[in-house]
């Protein structure tokens, strides 16, 4: 069973809230907190602009949304090690986990369904 476009979109909005709350919840250091806030806003823009049931502007095809998330998942895992240089293990662990969850979400989503 694959995650539907609507369920994925709802999850995307939950992820935005999670990203914007994470610096406070996890006590993320400054560099990682700023990066996380920016990532949350970018993810909000992507979600709002995606052509799926919960999108608002609907200019980005859902399949392209999927390709973006796949690239982002690997990028976040790589960034984990870069952020660790500035903010230590908490930054590394947060982004290793988050990047892995983004990848798993990509794996279980049906990007052909809309």
Short mmCIF file of C-alpha atoms in Angstrom, two decimals:
data_model
loop_
_atom_site.label_atom_id
_atom_site.label_comp_id
_atom_site.label_asym_id
_atom_site.label_seq_id
_atom_site.Cartn_x
_atom_site.Cartn_y
_atom_site.Cartn_z
CA UNK A 1 0.00 0.00 0.00
CA UNK A 2 1.36 3.40 -1.02
CA UNK A 3 0.78 6.77 0.59
CA UNK A 4 -1.78 8.75 -1.43
CA UNK A 5 -1.18 12.27 -2.74
CA UNK A 6 -3.68 13.69 -0.24
CA UNK A 7 -2.12 11.84 2.72
CA UNK A 8 1.35 12.91 1.57
CA UNK A 9 0.21 16.53 1.36
CA UNK A 10 -1.26 16.48 4.85
CA UNK A 11 1.97 14.93 6.10
CA UNK A 12 3.91 17.71 4.35
CA UNK A 13 2.03 20.37 6.32
CA UNK A 14 2.74 18.43 9.54
CA UNK A 15 6.42 18.35 8.55
CA UNK A 16 6.42 22.14 8.11
CA UNK A 17 5.06 22.56 11.65
CA UNK A 18 7.62 20.04 12.92
CA UNK A 19 10.49 21.87 11.22
CA UNK A 20 9.42 25.26 12.55
CA UNK A 21 9.01 23.87 16.08
CA UNK A 22 12.16 21.69 16.10
CA UNK A 23 14.70 24.34 17.14
CA UNK A 24 12.68 24.94 20.31
CA UNK A 25 11.67 21.32 20.96
CA UNK A 26 15.16 19.91 20.50
CA UNK A 27 17.19 22.95 21.57
CA UNK A 28 18.98 23.07 18.23
CA UNK A 29 22.10 25.25 18.17
CA UNK A 30 22.06 28.54 16.23
CA UNK A 31 23.35 27.48 12.80
CA UNK A 32 21.19 24.37 12.74
CA UNK A 33 18.15 26.29 14.01
CA UNK A 34 18.44 28.92 11.27
CA UNK A 35 18.90 26.23 8.62
CA UNK A 36 15.85 24.37 9.99
CA UNK A 37 13.63 27.47 9.93
CA UNK A 38 14.67 28.16 6.34
CA UNK A 39 14.06 24.54 5.37
CA UNK A 40 10.60 24.71 6.97
CA UNK A 41 9.68 27.79 4.93
CA UNK A 42 11.01 26.26 1.71
CA UNK A 43 9.05 23.07 2.39
CA UNK A 44 5.93 25.15 2.99
CA UNK A 45 6.41 26.88 -0.37
CA UNK A 46 6.92 23.55 -2.13
CA UNK A 47 3.80 22.08 -0.52
CA UNK A 48 1.61 25.10 -1.26
CA UNK A 49 2.82 25.15 -4.88
CA UNK A 50 2.39 21.42 -5.58
CA UNK A 51 -0.42 20.15 -7.78
CA UNK A 52 -2.03 17.72 -5.35
CA UNK A 53 -5.26 17.72 -3.33
CA UNK A 54 -3.93 19.96 -0.54
CA UNK A 55 -1.87 22.29 -2.73
CA UNK A 56 -3.01 25.88 -3.06
CA UNK A 57 -1.22 27.31 -6.11
CA UNK A 58 -0.72 23.92 -7.85
CA UNK A 59 2.03 24.78 -10.32
CA UNK A 60 4.54 22.03 -9.48
CA UNK A 61 3.54 18.56 -10.70
CA UNK A 62 3.33 16.00 -7.89
CA UNK A 63 5.88 13.80 -9.68
CA UNK A 64 8.39 16.70 -9.69
CA UNK A 65 7.61 17.23 -5.98
CA UNK A 66 8.69 13.62 -5.51
CA UNK A 67 11.96 14.10 -7.39
CA UNK A 68 12.69 17.18 -5.28
CA UNK A 69 12.07 15.24 -2.07
CA UNK A 70 14.33 12.40 -3.21
CA UNK A 71 17.18 14.82 -3.89
CA UNK A 72 16.50 16.67 -0.64
CA UNK A 73 16.60 13.44 1.39
CA UNK A 74 20.16 12.67 0.27
CA UNK A 75 21.18 16.32 0.59
CA UNK A 76 19.94 16.47 4.18
CA UNK A 77 21.95 13.39 5.08
CA UNK A 78 25.08 14.99 3.60
CA UNK A 79 24.32 18.32 5.30
CA UNK A 80 24.12 16.49 8.64
CA UNK A 81 27.89 16.08 8.59
CA UNK A 82 28.51 19.68 7.54
CA UNK A 83 26.28 21.03 10.32
CA UNK A 84 28.01 18.73 12.81
CA UNK A 85 31.21 20.75 12.29
CA UNK A 86 29.44 23.82 13.68
CA UNK A 87 26.81 22.45 16.02
CA UNK A 88 28.00 18.96 16.95
CA UNK A 89 26.23 15.65 17.33
CA UNK A 90 22.74 17.06 17.86
CA UNK A 91 22.81 18.67 14.40
CA UNK A 92 24.22 15.54 12.81
CA UNK A 93 21.73 13.22 14.46
CA UNK A 94 18.74 15.48 13.77
CA UNK A 95 19.50 15.73 10.04
CA UNK A 96 20.50 12.09 9.65
CA UNK A 97 17.14 11.12 11.14
CA UNK A 98 15.15 13.76 9.26
CA UNK A 99 16.81 12.99 5.91
CA UNK A 100 16.13 9.28 6.44
CA UNK A 101 12.46 9.94 7.19
CA UNK A 102 12.14 12.09 4.05
CA UNK A 103 13.65 9.24 2.04
CA UNK A 104 11.31 6.66 3.60
CA UNK A 105 8.35 8.92 2.87
CA UNK A 106 9.52 9.17 -0.73
CA UNK A 107 9.72 5.36 -0.91
CA UNK A 108 6.15 4.80 0.28
CA UNK A 109 4.42 7.58 -1.66
CA UNK A 110 2.56 6.94 -4.91
CA UNK A 111 3.75 9.89 -7.00
CA UNK A 112 1.70 8.73 -9.98
CA UNK A 113 -1.57 9.12 -8.06
CA UNK A 114 -3.05 12.57 -7.80
#
